[in-house]
Every structure is written in C-alpha cells, then in structure tokens.
Amino acid sequence: MLHEALRGLREDPAFMACVTHWEVVPSRPGRFADLPAGVDARIRHALKGRGIERLYSHQVAAWTAARAGKNVVIVSPTASGKTLAYNLPVLQTLLEDPDARALYLFPTKALSQDQQSELNEVVLGGAIPVKVFTYDGDTPPSIRVSAREEGRIIITNPDMLHT
C-alpha cells in the first residue's frame, strides 16, 4: 500500500514539479548500548518490565550529556525513543534529589496525553515514587492544588504556563 502511494506521487507530474530531490534511504538496524551504570535500580526494573534491557545509542548519548548538565536536542522519527531519552535523566534526578521538579511543556493536549501515558508506564511499572500531574484547562481546581504542592513532574502547555 505504501509503495503504491509513493509510486502514485512519483508518477504525478504536478507533484513532482514541486520536488527537487527524491531519494530512498535504506533501513538500517538500530544501534544499541547497555544501560548506563548510574541508572537507579527502580528505573532498571521498570524498563525490564517493559522488555527494555538495552538502550538505543542516542538515548545513552542523551543520558550522558544531560547528566553532565549539557543541553540536548534530539531530532528523530516517531517511535525512535525520544521520550525515554529525556525521561531517563529526569527520573534519575528526581530519585536522587527529593527537592527536584520537572516541567514538561507540549504544544498540544494530545501530545501531552501521549507523553503522560508513556511516563506513567515507566513510573507505575517500576513503582517509582514520582507523582506526575497534567496541568491544563481541563484540570479541576482541586487537582491543580495537588499538582502545585505534590507534583514532581508537571505536564502542561504554553498557554497554561502563561496563565
């Protein structure tokens, strides 16, 4: 089906008039690395429960840079491990420092919900004592108070941050 759709585009003169270069990049196997030695046992347990015993090499590189206090930007396709790349160093820091907090900003509610679902699987799956709250326009006032007082990770959007 995908091949047919691509062939249709390739054979469409109106579409191809807007294309300056067409290239097919062959797939390649993922590059993996062991979990860094400093990853908390509770995080390791949660990952193992999800069938993750090794990380992609870019996840380990992100861990190493973040733990060294450096800024990290990851640009990769959907389902390539970006979420875990930033959740690992955040969770590690929250487990090490009881006063640490994290603010996650996402541009859309749907993306926020996807990210919270992923985070909840790691946190709840490993019994990691980190409270995660969504703080958006639909969050009831009582939950907003709890989020501000107890939240270790707050997931919100630019509009709510401004509010």
CSV table of C-alpha atoms in Angstrom, one decimal:
chain,number,residue,atom,x,y,z
A,1,MET,CA,0.0,0.0,0.0
A,2,LEU,CA,2.8,2.5,0.9
A,3,HIS,CA,4.7,1.5,-2.2
A,4,GLU,CA,1.6,2.2,-4.3
A,5,ALA,CA,1.1,5.6,-2.7
A,6,LEU,CA,4.7,6.6,-3.3
A,7,ARG,CA,4.6,5.4,-6.9
A,8,GLY,CA,1.4,7.5,-7.4
A,9,LEU,CA,3.2,10.6,-6.1
A,10,ARG,CA,6.3,9.8,-8.2
A,11,GLU,CA,4.2,9.5,-11.4
A,12,ASP,CA,2.2,12.7,-10.7
A,13,PRO,CA,3.7,15.5,-12.8
A,14,ALA,CA,2.0,18.2,-10.7
A,15,PHE,CA,3.5,16.8,-7.5
A,16,MET,CA,6.9,16.1,-9.0
A,17,ALA,CA,7.1,19.7,-10.3
A,18,CYS,CA,7.4,20.7,-6.6
A,19,VAL,CA,10.1,18.1,-5.8
A,20,THR,CA,13.8,19.0,-6.2
A,21,HIS,CA,15.2,15.7,-5.0
A,22,TRP,CA,13.8,12.2,-4.4
A,23,GLU,CA,15.9,9.7,-2.5
A,24,VAL,CA,15.2,6.3,-0.9
A,25,VAL,CA,17.3,5.8,2.2
A,26,PRO,CA,17.6,2.1,3.0
A,27,SER,CA,16.7,1.0,6.5
A,28,ARG,CA,19.5,0.1,8.9
A,29,PRO,CA,19.5,-1.8,12.1
A,30,GLY,CA,19.3,0.1,15.4
A,31,ARG,CA,22.5,0.8,17.3
A,32,PHE,CA,22.2,-0.3,20.9
A,33,ALA,CA,24.2,0.3,24.1
A,34,ASP,CA,24.0,-1.0,27.7
A,35,LEU,CA,22.1,0.9,30.3
A,36,PRO,CA,24.5,3.4,31.9
A,37,ALA,CA,25.9,2.2,35.2
A,38,GLY,CA,24.3,5.0,37.2
A,39,VAL,CA,20.7,4.2,36.3
A,40,ASP,CA,18.7,3.7,39.5
A,41,ALA,CA,17.7,0.0,40.1
A,42,ARG,CA,14.0,1.0,40.2
A,43,ILE,CA,14.3,2.5,36.8
A,44,ARG,CA,16.1,-0.6,35.5
A,45,HIS,CA,13.3,-2.7,37.0
A,46,ALA,CA,10.6,-0.6,35.3
A,47,LEU,CA,12.4,-0.8,31.9
A,48,LYS,CA,12.9,-4.5,32.2
A,49,GLY,CA,9.2,-4.9,32.9
A,50,ARG,CA,8.6,-3.3,29.6
A,51,GLY,CA,11.1,-5.5,27.8
A,52,ILE,CA,13.8,-2.9,27.6
A,53,GLU,CA,17.2,-4.2,28.7
A,54,ARG,CA,19.4,-2.1,26.4
A,55,LEU,CA,19.0,1.5,25.0
A,56,TYR,CA,19.5,3.0,21.6
A,57,SER,CA,22.8,4.7,21.3
A,58,HIS,CA,21.2,8.1,21.0
A,59,GLN,CA,19.4,7.5,24.3
A,60,VAL,CA,22.7,6.8,26.1
A,61,ALA,CA,24.2,9.8,24.5
A,62,ALA,CA,21.3,12.0,25.7
A,63,TRP,CA,21.7,10.5,29.2
A,64,THR,CA,25.4,11.2,29.3
A,65,ALA,CA,25.0,14.8,28.1
A,66,ALA,CA,22.0,15.6,30.4
A,67,ARG,CA,23.8,14.1,33.4
A,68,ALA,CA,26.8,16.3,32.6
A,69,GLY,CA,24.5,19.3,32.7
A,70,LYS,CA,24.5,19.9,29.0
A,71,ASN,CA,21.6,20.8,26.8
A,72,VAL,CA,20.3,18.1,24.5
A,73,VAL,CA,18.3,18.2,21.2
A,74,ILE,CA,17.1,15.0,19.6
A,75,VAL,CA,15.6,15.0,16.2
A,76,SER,CA,14.4,11.6,15.1
A,77,PRO,CA,11.3,9.9,13.6
A,78,THR,CA,8.3,8.9,15.6
A,79,ALA,CA,8.8,5.9,17.8
A,80,SER,CA,12.5,6.2,17.8
A,81,GLY,CA,13.0,6.6,21.6
A,82,LYS,CA,13.0,10.3,22.2
A,83,THR,CA,10.6,10.1,25.1
A,84,LEU,CA,12.8,7.7,27.0
A,85,ALA,CA,15.9,9.7,26.1
A,86,TYR,CA,14.6,12.7,28.2
A,87,ASN,CA,12.6,10.7,30.8
A,88,LEU,CA,15.6,8.7,32.0
A,89,PRO,CA,17.8,11.6,33.2
A,90,VAL,CA,14.7,13.4,34.6
A,91,LEU,CA,13.5,10.4,36.6
A,92,GLN,CA,17.1,9.7,37.8
A,93,THR,CA,17.4,13.3,39.1
A,94,LEU,CA,14.1,13.2,40.8
A,95,LEU,CA,15.0,9.9,42.6
A,96,GLU,CA,18.3,11.4,43.7
A,97,ASP,CA,17.1,14.8,44.8
A,98,PRO,CA,13.8,15.0,46.7
A,99,ASP,CA,13.5,18.7,46.0
A,100,ALA,CA,13.9,18.4,42.3
A,101,ARG,CA,11.0,19.1,40.0
A,102,ALA,CA,10.4,18.9,36.2
A,103,LEU,CA,8.2,20.9,34.0
A,104,TYR,CA,7.3,19.3,30.6
A,105,LEU,CA,5.8,21.7,28.0
A,106,PHE,CA,4.0,20.2,25.0
A,107,PRO,CA,2.2,22.3,22.3
A,108,THR,CA,-0.9,20.1,22.1
A,109,LYS,CA,-3.1,18.3,24.5
A,110,ALA,CA,-2.9,15.1,22.5
A,111,LEU,CA,0.9,15.0,22.7
A,112,SER,CA,0.8,15.8,26.4
A,113,GLN,CA,-1.6,12.8,27.0
A,114,ASP,CA,0.6,10.5,25.0
A,115,GLN,CA,3.7,11.6,26.9
A,116,GLN,CA,2.0,11.2,30.3
A,117,SER,CA,0.8,7.7,29.3
A,118,GLU,CA,4.4,6.7,28.4
A,119,LEU,CA,5.7,8.2,31.6
A,120,ASN,CA,3.1,6.6,33.7
A,121,GLU,CA,4.0,3.2,32.3
A,122,VAL,CA,7.6,3.6,33.5
A,123,VAL,CA,6.7,5.2,36.8
A,124,LEU,CA,3.9,2.9,37.7
A,125,GLY,CA,5.5,-0.2,36.2
A,126,GLY,CA,8.6,0.2,38.4
A,127,ALA,CA,6.9,1.6,41.5
A,128,ILE,CA,8.9,4.8,41.1
A,129,PRO,CA,7.8,7.3,43.8
A,130,VAL,CA,7.3,10.3,41.5
A,131,LYS,CA,4.0,12.0,41.2
A,132,VAL,CA,3.1,13.1,37.7
A,133,PHE,CA,0.3,15.6,37.0
A,134,THR,CA,-1.2,17.2,33.9
A,135,TYR,CA,-2.0,20.8,34.4
A,136,ASP,CA,-4.2,22.1,31.6
A,137,GLY,CA,-7.5,23.8,31.0
A,138,ASP,CA,-9.4,20.6,31.9
A,139,THR,CA,-7.6,20.1,35.3
A,140,PRO,CA,-10.1,20.6,38.1
A,141,PRO,CA,-9.1,23.2,40.8
A,142,SER,CA,-8.6,20.6,43.5
A,143,ILE,CA,-6.1,18.7,41.2
A,144,ARG,CA,-4.3,21.9,40.4
A,145,VAL,CA,-3.6,22.5,44.0
A,146,SER,CA,-2.3,18.9,44.4
A,147,ALA,CA,-0.2,19.4,41.3
A,148,ARG,CA,1.4,22.5,42.6
A,149,GLU,CA,2.0,21.1,46.1
A,150,GLU,CA,2.9,17.4,45.3
A,151,GLY,CA,3.8,17.2,41.6
A,152,ARG,CA,7.3,16.2,40.8
A,153,ILE,CA,6.6,16.2,37.1
A,154,ILE,CA,4.1,18.7,35.7
A,155,ILE,CA,2.9,18.3,32.1
A,156,THR,CA,1.4,21.4,30.7
A,157,ASN,CA,1.3,23.7,27.7
A,158,PRO,CA,2.5,27.3,27.0
A,159,ASP,CA,-1.0,28.7,27.5
A,160,MET,CA,-1.4,27.2,31.0
A,161,LEU,CA,2.2,28.2,31.9
A,162,HIS,CA,1.3,31.8,31.0
A,163,THR,CA,-1.9,31.6,33.0
